[in-house]
PDB file of C-alpha atoms and ligand atoms in Angstrom:
ATOM      1  CA  MET A   1     -91.245 -11.369  69.317  1.00 78.00           C
ATOM      2  CA  TYR A   2     -90.268 -15.212  67.725  1.00 92.00           C
ATOM      3  CA  GLN A   3     -89.405 -18.004  69.932  1.00 96.00           C
ATOM      4  CA  PHE A   4     -86.268 -20.126  69.264  1.00 98.00           C
ATOM      5  CA  ASN A   5     -86.371 -22.397  72.314  1.00 98.00           C
ATOM      6  CA  GLY A   6     -84.707 -25.826  71.751  1.00 98.00           C
ATOM      7  CA  GLN A   7     -83.876 -24.886  68.187  1.00 98.00           C
ATOM      8  CA  HIS A   8     -79.766 -25.015  66.720  1.00 98.00           C
ATOM      9  CA  VAL A   9     -78.963 -22.083  64.642  1.00 99.00           C
ATOM     10  CA  ILE A  10     -75.969 -21.756  62.389  1.00 99.00           C
ATOM     11  CA  VAL A  11     -74.590 -18.228  61.731  1.00 98.00           C
ATOM     12  CA  THR A  12     -71.265 -17.916  59.457  1.00 98.00           C
ATOM     13  CA  GLY A  13     -69.713 -14.886  59.994  1.00 98.00           C
ATOM     14  CA  GLY A  14     -71.666 -14.639  63.457  1.00 98.00           C
ATOM     15  CA  THR A  15     -69.465 -13.374  65.677  1.00 97.00           C
ATOM     16  CA  ARG A  16     -69.209  -9.573  64.571  1.00 96.00           C
ATOM     17  CA  GLY A  17     -70.873  -7.160  62.316  1.00 96.00           C
ATOM     18  CA  ILE A  18     -74.447  -7.893  61.064  1.00 97.00           C
ATOM     19  CA  GLY A  19     -73.702 -11.607  61.729  1.00 98.00           C
ATOM     20  CA  GLY A  20     -72.849 -10.497  65.233  1.00 98.00           C
ATOM     21  CA  GLY A  21     -76.456  -8.953  65.804  1.00 98.00           C
ATOM     22  CA  ILE A  22     -78.007 -12.066  64.190  1.00 98.00           C
ATOM     23  CA  THR A  23     -76.232 -14.339  66.728  1.00 98.00           C
ATOM     24  CA  GLU A  24     -77.511 -11.905  69.558  1.00 98.00           C
ATOM     25  CA  ALA A  25     -81.103 -11.918  68.304  1.00 98.00           C
ATOM     26  CA  PHE A  26     -81.240 -15.647  67.935  1.00 98.00           C
ATOM     27  CA  LEU A  27     -79.748 -16.321  71.653  1.00 98.00           C
ATOM     28  CA  LYS A  28     -82.048 -14.053  73.361  1.00 98.00           C
ATOM     29  CA  ALA A  29     -84.811 -15.735  71.632  1.00 98.00           C
ATOM     30  CA  GLY A  30     -83.550 -18.892  73.042  1.00 98.00           C
ATOM     31  CA  ALA A  31     -81.931 -20.844  70.549  1.00 98.00           C
ATOM     32  CA  THR A  32     -78.739 -22.280  70.312  1.00 98.00           C
ATOM     33  CA  VAL A  33     -76.414 -20.712  68.218  1.00 98.00           C
ATOM     34  CA  VAL A  34     -73.266 -21.629  66.542  1.00 98.00           C
ATOM     35  CA  ALA A  35     -71.568 -18.794  65.062  1.00 98.00           C
ATOM     36  CA  THR A  36     -68.734 -19.455  62.683  1.00 98.00           C
ATOM     37  CA  TYR A  37     -65.828 -17.171  61.695  1.00 98.00           C
ATOM     38  CA  SER A  38     -62.494 -16.899  59.856  1.00 97.00           C
ATOM     39  CA  GLY A  39     -59.920 -14.652  60.539  1.00 90.00           C
ATOM     40  CA  ASN A  40     -59.453 -12.829  63.937  1.00 92.00           C
ATOM     41  CA  ASP A  41     -59.183 -15.217  67.118  1.00 95.00           C
ATOM     42  CA  GLU A  42     -59.001 -12.673  69.770  1.00 95.00           C
ATOM     43  CA  ALA A  43     -62.199 -10.500  68.635  1.00 94.00           C
ATOM     44  CA  ALA A  44     -64.061 -13.780  68.496  1.00 96.00           C
ATOM     45  CA  ARG A  45     -63.196 -14.772  72.268  1.00 97.00           C
ATOM     46  CA  ASN A  46     -64.171 -11.342  73.359  1.00 97.00           C
ATOM     47  CA  PHE A  47     -67.367 -11.898  71.376  1.00 97.00           C
ATOM     48  CA  LYS A  48     -68.018 -15.169  73.157  1.00 97.00           C
ATOM     49  CA  GLU A  49     -66.828 -13.296  76.957  1.00 97.00           C
ATOM     50  CA  LYS A  50     -68.933 -10.567  76.238  1.00 97.00           C
ATOM     51  CA  HIS A  51     -71.895 -13.463  75.786  1.00 98.00           C
ATOM     52  CA  ALA A  52     -70.745 -15.379  78.546  1.00 97.00           C
ATOM     53  CA  LEU A  53     -74.402 -15.552  79.891  1.00 98.00           C
ATOM     54  CA  TYR A  54     -75.364 -17.673  77.942  1.00 98.00           C
ATOM     55  CA  GLY A  55     -72.998 -20.384  78.114  1.00 97.00           C
ATOM     56  CA  ASP A  56     -72.757 -23.501  76.138  1.00 97.00           C
ATOM     57  CA  LYS A  57     -76.181 -21.897  73.801  1.00 98.00           C
ATOM     58  CA  LEU A  58     -73.348 -19.603  71.975  1.00 98.00           C
ATOM     59  CA  VAL A  59     -70.650 -22.371  70.493  1.00 98.00           C
ATOM     60  CA  LEU A  60     -67.880 -20.440  67.926  1.00 98.00           C
ATOM     61  CA  LYS A  61     -66.197 -22.392  65.233  1.00 98.00           C
ATOM     62  CA  LYS A  62     -63.681 -21.090  62.759  1.00 98.00           C
ATOM     63  CA  PHE A  63     -63.454 -22.225  59.316  1.00 98.00           C
ATOM     64  CA  ASN A  64     -63.356 -20.985  55.714  1.00 98.00           C
ATOM     65  CA  VAL A  65     -66.793 -21.112  54.096  1.00 98.00           C
ATOM     66  CA  ALA A  66     -65.612 -21.096  50.452  1.00 98.00           C
ATOM     67  CA  ASN A  67     -63.336 -24.174  51.446  1.00 98.00           C
ATOM     68  CA  SER A  68     -65.667 -27.573  50.803  1.00 98.00           C
ATOM     69  CA  GLY A  69     -63.612 -29.897  52.795  1.00 98.00           C
ATOM     70  CA  GLU A  70     -63.231 -27.301  55.754  1.00 98.00           C
ATOM     71  CA  VAL A  71     -67.073 -27.192  55.359  1.00 98.00           C
ATOM     72  CA  GLU A  72     -67.809 -30.896  55.126  1.00 98.00           C
ATOM     73  CA  ASN A  73     -65.312 -31.479  58.733  1.00 98.00           C
ATOM     74  CA  PHE A  74     -67.294 -28.532  59.952  1.00 98.00           C
ATOM     75  CA  PHE A  75     -70.703 -30.377  59.316  1.00 98.00           C
ATOM     76  CA  LYS A  76     -69.276 -33.797  60.439  1.00 98.00           C
ATOM     77  CA  GLU A  77     -68.561 -32.314  63.897  1.00 98.00           C
ATOM     78  CA  TYR A  78     -71.711 -30.597  64.027  1.00 98.00           C
ATOM     79  CA  GLU A  79     -73.752 -33.779  64.039  1.00 97.00           C
ATOM     80  CA  THR A  80     -71.263 -35.178  66.951  1.00 98.00           C
ATOM     81  CA  LEU A  81     -72.436 -32.125  68.904  1.00 97.00           C
ATOM     82  CA  PHE A  82     -76.222 -31.342  68.027  1.00 98.00           C
ATOM     83  CA  PRO A  83     -79.348 -33.355  67.419  1.00 97.00           C
ATOM     84  CA  SER A  84     -80.750 -31.196  64.495  1.00 98.00           C
ATOM     85  CA  LEU A  85     -80.566 -28.212  62.902  1.00 98.00           C
ATOM     86  CA  GLU A  86     -83.587 -25.658  62.307  1.00 98.00           C
ATOM     87  CA  VAL A  87     -82.151 -22.592  60.916  1.00 99.00           C
ATOM     88  CA  LEU A  88     -78.855 -21.623  58.603  1.00 99.00           C
ATOM     89  CA  VAL A  89     -77.947 -18.176  57.874  1.00 99.00           C
ATOM     90  CA  ASN A  90     -75.717 -17.666  55.077  1.00 98.00           C
ATOM     91  CA  ASN A  91     -74.159 -14.449  56.017  1.00 98.00           C
ATOM     92  CA  ALA A  92     -70.414 -14.257  55.773  1.00 98.00           C
ATOM     93  CA  GLY A  93     -69.325 -11.932  53.276  1.00 98.00           C
ATOM     94  CA  ILE A  94     -66.262  -9.719  52.130  1.00 97.00           C
ATOM     95  CA  ARG A  95     -66.216  -6.623  49.508  1.00 96.00           C
ATOM     96  CA  ARG A  96     -63.147  -6.171  47.252  1.00 97.00           C
ATOM     97  CA  ASP A  97     -63.875  -3.333  45.346  1.00 96.00           C
ATOM     98  CA  ASN A  98     -62.164  -2.301  42.089  1.00 98.00           C
ATOM     99  CA  ILE A  99     -63.074  -0.612  38.512  1.00 98.00           C
ATOM    100  CA  ILE A 100     -63.882  -3.716  36.096  1.00 98.00           C
ATOM    101  CA  ALA A 101     -60.371  -2.566  34.147  1.00 98.00           C
ATOM    102  CA  SER A 102     -58.572  -2.972  37.010  1.00 98.00           C
ATOM    103  CA  MET A 103     -59.996  -5.753  38.904  1.00 98.00           C
ATOM    104  CA  ASN A 104     -57.657  -8.388  39.073  1.00 98.00           C
ATOM    105  CA  GLU A 105     -58.669 -12.120  39.051  1.00 98.00           C
ATOM    106  CA  SER A 106     -57.938 -12.567  42.916  1.00 98.00           C
ATOM    107  CA  GLU A 107     -60.165  -9.960  43.751  1.00 98.00           C
ATOM    108  CA  TRP A 108     -62.370 -11.469  41.375  1.00 98.00           C
ATOM    109  CA  ASP A 109     -62.052 -15.158  42.779  1.00 98.00           C
ATOM    110  CA  ASN A 110     -62.160 -14.058  46.604  1.00 98.00           C
ATOM    111  CA  VAL A 111     -65.286 -12.150  46.439  1.00 98.00           C
ATOM    112  CA  LEU A 112     -67.332 -14.586  44.475  1.00 98.00           C
ATOM    113  CA  ASP A 113     -65.911 -17.970  46.626  1.00 98.00           C
ATOM    114  CA  THR A 114     -66.638 -16.121  49.624  1.00 98.00           C
ATOM    115  CA  ASN A 115     -70.184 -15.039  48.996  1.00 98.00           C
ATOM    116  CA  LEU A 116     -71.217 -17.468  46.671  1.00 98.00           C
ATOM    117  CA  LYS A 117     -69.809 -20.794  46.806  1.00 98.00           C
ATOM    118  CA  GLY A 118     -69.611 -20.102  50.481  1.00 98.00           C
ATOM    119  CA  THR A 119     -73.168 -20.000  50.462  1.00 98.00           C
ATOM    120  CA  TYR A 120     -73.282 -22.941  48.088  1.00 98.00           C
ATOM    121  CA  ASN A 121     -71.306 -25.365  50.584  1.00 98.00           C
ATOM    122  CA  MET A 122     -72.958 -24.506  53.515  1.00 99.00           C
ATOM    123  CA  THR A 123     -76.294 -24.677  51.991  1.00 98.00           C
ATOM    124  CA  ARG A 124     -75.668 -27.954  50.459  1.00 98.00           C
ATOM    125  CA  PHE A 125     -74.483 -29.595  53.702  1.00 98.00           C
ATOM    126  CA  GLY A 126     -77.058 -27.339  56.021  1.00 98.00           C
ATOM    127  CA  VAL A 127     -79.901 -29.234  53.809  1.00 98.00           C
ATOM    128  CA  LEU A 128     -78.735 -32.660  54.019  1.00 98.00           C
ATOM    129  CA  ALA A 129     -79.035 -32.032  57.823  1.00 98.00           C
ATOM    130  CA  MET A 130     -82.346 -30.674  57.637  1.00 98.00           C
ATOM    131  CA  MET A 131     -84.288 -32.913  55.744  1.00 97.00           C
ATOM    132  CA  LYS A 132     -83.854 -35.462  58.287  1.00 95.00           C
ATOM    133  CA  ASN A 133     -86.263 -34.004  60.479  1.00 95.00           C
ATOM    134  CA  ARG A 134     -88.066 -32.366  57.173  1.00 97.00           C
ATOM    135  CA  TYR A 135     -87.852 -29.339  58.569  1.00 98.00           C
ATOM    136  CA  GLY A 136     -85.586 -26.066  58.290  1.00 98.00           C
ATOM    137  CA  ARG A 137     -85.152 -22.195  57.363  1.00 98.00           C
ATOM    138  CA  ILE A 138     -82.311 -20.979  55.464  1.00 99.00           C
ATOM    139  CA  VAL A 139     -81.625 -16.933  55.227  1.00 98.00           C
ATOM    140  CA  ASN A 140     -78.969 -15.966  52.762  1.00 98.00           C
ATOM    141  CA  MET A 141     -77.488 -12.190  53.066  1.00 98.00           C
ATOM    142  CA  SER A 142     -77.581 -10.717  49.754  1.00 98.00           C
ATOM    143  CA  SER A 143     -77.697  -7.058  49.394  1.00 98.00           C
ATOM    144  CA  VAL A 144     -79.521  -4.494  47.498  1.00 97.00           C
ATOM    145  CA  GLY A 145     -76.239  -4.200  45.756  1.00 96.00           C
ATOM    146  CA  GLY A 146     -76.889  -7.619  44.022  1.00 97.00           C
ATOM    147  CA  LYS A 147     -79.924  -5.824  42.313  1.00 96.00           C
ATOM    148  CA  LEU A 148     -78.966  -2.131  41.591  1.00 94.00           C
ATOM    149  CA  GLY A 149     -75.355  -2.470  41.269  1.00 94.00           C
ATOM    150  CA  LEU A 150     -72.728   0.027  42.156  1.00 90.00           C
ATOM    151  CA  GLN A 151     -69.426   1.427  40.581  1.00 93.00           C
ATOM    152  CA  GLY A 152     -66.543  -1.018  41.876  1.00 96.00           C
ATOM    153  CA  GLN A 153     -68.570  -3.768  42.693  1.00 97.00           C
ATOM    154  CA  ALA A 154     -68.939  -5.758  39.869  1.00 98.00           C
ATOM    155  CA  ASN A 155     -67.733  -8.836  41.912  1.00 98.00           C
ATOM    156  CA  TYR A 156     -69.982  -8.147  44.848  1.00 98.00           C
ATOM    157  CA  ALA A 157     -72.946  -7.136  43.108  1.00 98.00           C
ATOM    158  CA  ALA A 158     -72.594 -10.598  41.248  1.00 98.00           C
ATOM    159  CA  SER A 159     -71.748 -12.414  44.036  1.00 98.00           C
ATOM    160  CA  LYS A 160     -74.892 -11.199  45.695  1.00 98.00           C
ATOM    161  CA  ALA A 161     -77.009 -11.316  42.722  1.00 98.00           C
ATOM    162  CA  GLY A 162     -75.911 -15.018  42.547  1.00 98.00           C
ATOM    163  CA  GLN A 163     -77.554 -15.656  46.180  1.00 98.00           C
ATOM    164  CA  ILE A 164     -80.826 -14.625  45.068  1.00 98.00           C
ATOM    165  CA  ALA A 165     -80.871 -16.988  42.037  1.00 98.00           C
ATOM    166  CA  LEU A 166     -79.373 -20.130  44.107  1.00 98.00           C
ATOM    167  CA  SER A 167     -81.883 -19.256  46.709  1.00 98.00           C
ATOM    168  CA  LEU A 168     -84.672 -19.159  44.094  1.00 98.00           C
ATOM    169  CA  SER A 169     -83.925 -22.947  42.862  1.00 98.00           C
ATOM    170  CA  VAL A 170     -83.103 -24.206  45.790  1.00 98.00           C
ATOM    171  CA  SER A 171     -86.673 -23.073  47.216  1.00 98.00           C
ATOM    172  CA  LYS A 172     -88.351 -25.043  44.638  1.00 98.00           C
ATOM    173  CA  GLU A 173     -86.077 -28.057  45.035  1.00 98.00           C
ATOM    174  CA  VAL A 174     -86.708 -28.250  48.999  1.00 98.00           C
ATOM    175  CA  ALA A 175     -90.280 -26.633  49.591  1.00 98.00           C
ATOM    176  CA  LYS A 176     -91.596 -30.289  49.713  1.00 97.00           C
ATOM    177  CA  ARG A 177     -89.670 -31.133  52.665  1.00 97.00           C
ATOM    178  CA  ASN A 178     -90.502 -28.256  54.637  1.00 98.00           C
ATOM    179  CA  ILE A 179     -87.658 -26.495  54.103  1.00 98.00           C
ATOM    180  CA  THR A 180     -87.660 -22.774  53.169  1.00 98.00           C
ATOM    181  CA  ILE A 181     -84.953 -20.472  51.873  1.00 98.00           C
ATOM    182  CA  ASN A 182     -85.107 -16.531  51.466  1.00 98.00           C
ATOM    183  CA  ASN A 183     -82.924 -13.484  51.128  1.00 98.00           C
ATOM    184  CA  VAL A 184     -82.554 -10.398  52.899  1.00 98.00           C
ATOM    185  CA  CYS A 185     -81.208  -7.264  51.160  1.00 98.00           C
ATOM    186  CA  PRO A 186     -79.331  -4.819  52.937  1.00 98.00           C
ATOM    187  CA  GLY A 187     -78.862  -1.673  51.782  1.00 96.00           C
ATOM    188  CA  PHE A 188     -75.978   0.780  54.205  1.00 95.00           C
ATOM    189  CA  ILE A 189     -75.585  -1.073  57.135  1.00 96.00           C
ATOM    190  CA  GLU A 190     -73.351   0.403  60.031  1.00 94.00           C
ATOM    191  CA  THR A 191     -70.712  -2.184  60.547  1.00 91.00           C
ATOM    192  CA  GLU A 192     -67.028  -2.650  59.247  1.00 87.00           C
ATOM    193  CA  LEU A 193     -67.605  -3.947  56.208  1.00 83.00           C
ATOM    194  CA  ILE A 194     -68.238  -0.306  54.777  1.00 84.00           C
ATOM    195  CA  ALA A 195     -65.947   1.504  57.633  1.00 87.00           C
ATOM    196  CA  ASP A 196     -63.201   2.173  54.842  1.00 87.00           C
ATOM    197  CA  LEU A 197     -65.588   4.158  52.731  1.00 88.00           C
ATOM    198  CA  PRO A 198     -64.181   7.678  52.416  1.00 91.00           C
ATOM    199  CA  GLU A 199     -66.246  10.332  54.288  1.00 91.00           C
ATOM    200  CA  ASP A 200     -67.478  12.130  50.952  1.00 93.00           C
ATOM    201  CA  GLN A 201     -68.857   8.673  49.215  1.00 90.00           C
ATOM    202  CA  VAL A 202     -70.639   8.175  52.712  1.00 92.00           C
ATOM    203  CA  LYS A 203     -72.344  11.279  52.698  1.00 93.00           C
ATOM    204  CA  GLU A 204     -73.235  10.864  49.065  1.00 92.00           C
ATOM    205  CA  TYR A 205     -74.279   7.335  49.847  1.00 91.00           C
ATOM    206  CA  LYS A 206     -76.533   8.380  52.679  1.00 94.00           C
ATOM    207  CA  SER A 207     -78.082  11.649  50.683  1.00 95.00           C
ATOM    208  CA  GLN A 208     -79.264   8.638  48.083  1.00 93.00           C
ATOM    209  CA  VAL A 209     -80.765   6.782  51.130  1.00 96.00           C
ATOM    210  CA  PRO A 210     -85.043   8.135  51.290  1.00 97.00           C
ATOM    211  CA  MET A 211     -84.166   7.645  55.009  1.00 97.00           C
ATOM    212  CA  LYS A 212     -81.029   9.912  55.027  1.00 96.00           C
ATOM    213  CA  ARG A 213     -79.145   7.325  57.239  1.00 96.00           C
ATOM    214  CA  PHE A 214     -77.611   4.070  57.190  1.00 96.00           C
ATOM    215  CA  GLY A 215     -79.157   1.042  58.853  1.00 97.00           C
ATOM    216  CA  LYS A 216     -78.461  -0.728  62.187  1.00 97.00           C
ATOM    217  CA  VAL A 217     -77.245  -4.246  62.791  1.00 98.00           C
ATOM    218  CA  GLU A 218     -80.402  -5.045  65.084  1.00 97.00           C
ATOM    219  CA  GLU A 219     -82.755  -3.754  61.495  1.00 98.00           C
ATOM    220  CA  VAL A 220     -81.268  -6.473  59.792  1.00 98.00           C
ATOM    221  CA  ALA A 221     -81.350  -9.312  62.611  1.00 98.00           C
ATOM    222  CA  HIS A 222     -85.027  -8.584  63.059  1.00 97.00           C
ATOM    223  CA  ALA A 223     -86.118  -9.678  59.311  1.00 98.00           C
ATOM    224  CA  VAL A 224     -83.573 -12.496  59.520  1.00 98.00           C
ATOM    225  CA  LEU A 225     -85.833 -14.172  62.538  1.00 98.00           C
ATOM    226  CA  PHE A 226     -88.918 -13.139  60.810  1.00 98.00           C
ATOM    227  CA  PHE A 227     -87.707 -15.424  57.983  1.00 98.00           C
ATOM    228  CA  ALA A 228     -86.364 -18.370  60.783  1.00 98.00           C
ATOM    229  CA  SER A 229     -89.270 -17.976  62.262  1.00 98.00           C
ATOM    230  CA  ARG A 230     -91.768 -21.131  62.561  1.00 98.00           C
ATOM    231  CA  GLU A 231     -94.333 -18.642  61.643  1.00 97.00           C
ATOM    232  CA  ALA A 232     -92.757 -17.939  58.740  1.00 98.00           C
ATOM    233  CA  SER A 233     -93.826 -21.195  57.171  1.00 98.00           C
ATOM    234  CA  TYR A 234     -95.418 -20.567  53.779  1.00 98.00           C
ATOM    235  CA  ILE A 235     -92.667 -17.715  52.679  1.00 98.00           C
ATOM    236  CA  THR A 236     -90.000 -19.196  50.170  1.00 98.00           C
ATOM    237  CA  GLY A 237     -87.810 -18.181  47.345  1.00 98.00           C
ATOM    238  CA  THR A 238     -88.528 -14.617  48.582  1.00 98.00           C
ATOM    239  CA  ASN A 239     -86.334 -11.396  48.869  1.00 97.00           C
ATOM    240  CA  LEU A 240     -87.059  -8.616  51.353  1.00 97.00           C
ATOM    241  CA  ASP A 241     -84.766  -5.061  50.984  1.00 97.00           C
ATOM    242  CA  ILE A 242     -83.731  -3.659  54.578  1.00 98.00           C
ATOM    243  CA  ALA A 243     -82.331  -0.772  52.695  1.00 97.00           C
ATOM    244  CA  GLY A 244     -84.399   2.587  54.149  1.00 97.00           C
ATOM    245  CA  GLY A 245     -86.232   2.857  50.859  1.00 96.00           C
ATOM    246  CA  LEU A 246     -83.269   2.478  48.869  1.00 93.00           C
ATOM    247  CA  ASN A 247     -84.897  -0.226  46.570  1.00 80.00           C
ATOM    248  CA  ALA A 248     -83.982  -1.659  43.573  1.00 68.00           C
TER     249      ALA A 248
HETATM  250  N1  NAD B 301     -72.746  -3.523  55.521  1.00 59.01           N
HETATM  251  C1  NAD B 301     -73.522  -3.552  54.968  1.00 59.01           C
HETATM  252  O1  NAD B 301     -73.426  -2.185  54.225  1.00 59.01           O
HETATM  253  C2  NAD B 301     -73.945  -4.493  53.925  1.00 59.01           C
HETATM  254  C3  NAD B 301     -74.905  -4.010  53.257  1.00 59.01           C
HETATM  255  C4  NAD B 301     -75.801  -5.254  52.677  1.00 59.01           C
HETATM  256  C5  NAD B 301     -75.058  -6.361  52.638  1.00 59.01           C
HETATM  257  N2  NAD B 301     -74.348  -6.692  53.723  1.00 59.01           N
HETATM  258  C6  NAD B 301     -73.936  -8.094  53.852  1.00 59.01           C
HETATM  259  O2  NAD B 301     -73.865  -8.534  55.047  1.00 59.01           O
HETATM  260  C7  NAD B 301     -72.884  -9.429  55.034  1.00 59.01           C
HETATM  261  C8  NAD B 301     -72.325  -9.571  56.818  1.00 59.01           C
HETATM  262  O3  NAD B 301     -71.479  -8.205  56.638  1.00 59.01           O
HETATM  263  P1  NAD B 301     -71.342  -7.146  57.666  1.00 59.01           P
HETATM  264  O4  NAD B 301     -70.791  -6.096  56.906  1.00 59.01           O
HETATM  265  O5  NAD B 301     -71.267  -7.409  59.066  1.00 59.01           O
HETATM  266  O6  NAD B 301     -69.266  -7.537  57.651  1.00 59.01           O
HETATM  267  P2  NAD B 301     -67.930  -8.093  58.414  1.00 59.01           P
HETATM  268  O7  NAD B 301     -66.914  -7.616  57.802  1.00 59.01           O
HETATM  269  O8  NAD B 301     -68.451  -7.252  59.670  1.00 59.01           O
HETATM  270  O9  NAD B 301     -68.258  -9.260  58.833  1.00 59.01           O
HETATM  271  C9  NAD B 301     -68.109 -10.356  57.694  1.00 59.01           C
HETATM  272  C10 NAD B 301     -68.084 -11.702  58.611  1.00 59.01           C
HETATM  273  O10 NAD B 301     -67.972 -12.872  57.643  1.00 59.01           O
HETATM  274  C11 NAD B 301     -66.840 -13.512  58.262  1.00 59.01           C
HETATM  275  N3  NAD B 301     -65.925 -14.020  56.909  1.00 59.01           N
HETATM  276  C12 NAD B 301     -65.701 -13.307  55.467  1.00 59.01           C
HETATM  277  N4  NAD B 301     -64.998 -14.550  55.071  1.00 59.01           N
HETATM  278  C13 NAD B 301     -65.203 -15.580  55.605  1.00 59.01           C
HETATM  279  C14 NAD B 301     -64.840 -17.050  54.830  1.00 59.01           C
HETATM  280  N5  NAD B 301     -64.221 -17.137  53.993  1.00 59.01           N
HETATM  281  N6  NAD B 301     -65.178 -17.601  55.687  1.00 59.01           N
HETATM  282  C15 NAD B 301     -65.962 -18.119  56.944  1.00 59.01           C
HETATM  283  N7  NAD B 301     -66.164 -16.650  57.314  1.00 59.01           N
HETATM  284  C16 NAD B 301     -65.786 -15.193  56.697  1.00 59.01           C
HETATM  285  C17 NAD B 301     -66.012 -13.001  59.210  1.00 59.01           C
HETATM  286  O11 NAD B 301     -65.101 -13.752  59.889  1.00 59.01           O
HETATM  287  C18 NAD B 301     -67.005 -12.039  59.804  1.00 59.01           C
HETATM  288  O12 NAD B 301     -67.152 -12.527  60.656  1.00 59.01           O
HETATM  289  C19 NAD B 301     -72.002 -10.039  54.054  1.00 59.01           C
HETATM  290  O13 NAD B 301     -72.258 -11.155  53.573  1.00 59.01           O
HETATM  291  C20 NAD B 301     -72.296  -8.556  53.907  1.00 59.01           C
HETATM  292  O14 NAD B 301     -72.093  -8.966  52.220  1.00 59.01           O
HETATM  293  C21 NAD B 301     -73.821  -5.928  54.442  1.00 59.01           C
END
């Protein structure tokens, strides 16, 4: 597997779900990981305790990726703690599903602010940090939903398609600085994000997946480490579906 000894990695939403799996995979591969989160402190503390064997190689930070001031402060602090930034994984994301006629402004704004503006905020400051060493790998957690669309997910699908478009533009801007930016597009992955789906909908979605099952966080983490590796040096501005055959 890939080695990340001596590398510093930021994973937003890195203390649970897909992000938690990504954090674990980077720790196992030798990286120092700053896993960020918003919300539940106790769950984050439990995550830290569960990974106590990694000691100072796992650092947790709490802030809102949608708030540009909080993101700027996070990066100011980051620079005092770490000498470089090799990898940024923009994983933090939310869903607030509703059919378009009922979708209120805050459902639209919250999803776009977290998923898309959050990616912009983190990428902007992440690129600045990476440019200093003329090296970097950015991986954005998009979704097949951003290409297929699902009923009730106009806000979510728009935010995920926006991440893809953002990556395409940024890839062209930073290529000559040896910084790559790619997207992974998971299908249905077993996490708390989709735990609220009614049983009949889960059945229906599983029947649409050619592999007839939902994916595991480890299966997404594997692809993220591939894009983040030194070896993936000539791959930028691409998308990889991790969806059991449910491709757009
Ligand atoms: N689970 C799936 O089926 C699936 C499929 C495709 C894409 N995704 C994407 O994968 C990513 C992770 O999803 P998950 O299933 O692990 O979800 P999750 O709800 O388990 O985890 C989301 C994480 O994002 C963090 N977060 C949410 N809002 C934030 C904010 N404003 N600022 C900072 N952090 C914030 C949370 O603290 C949490 O750690 C999301 O971007 C999601 O859209 C998930």
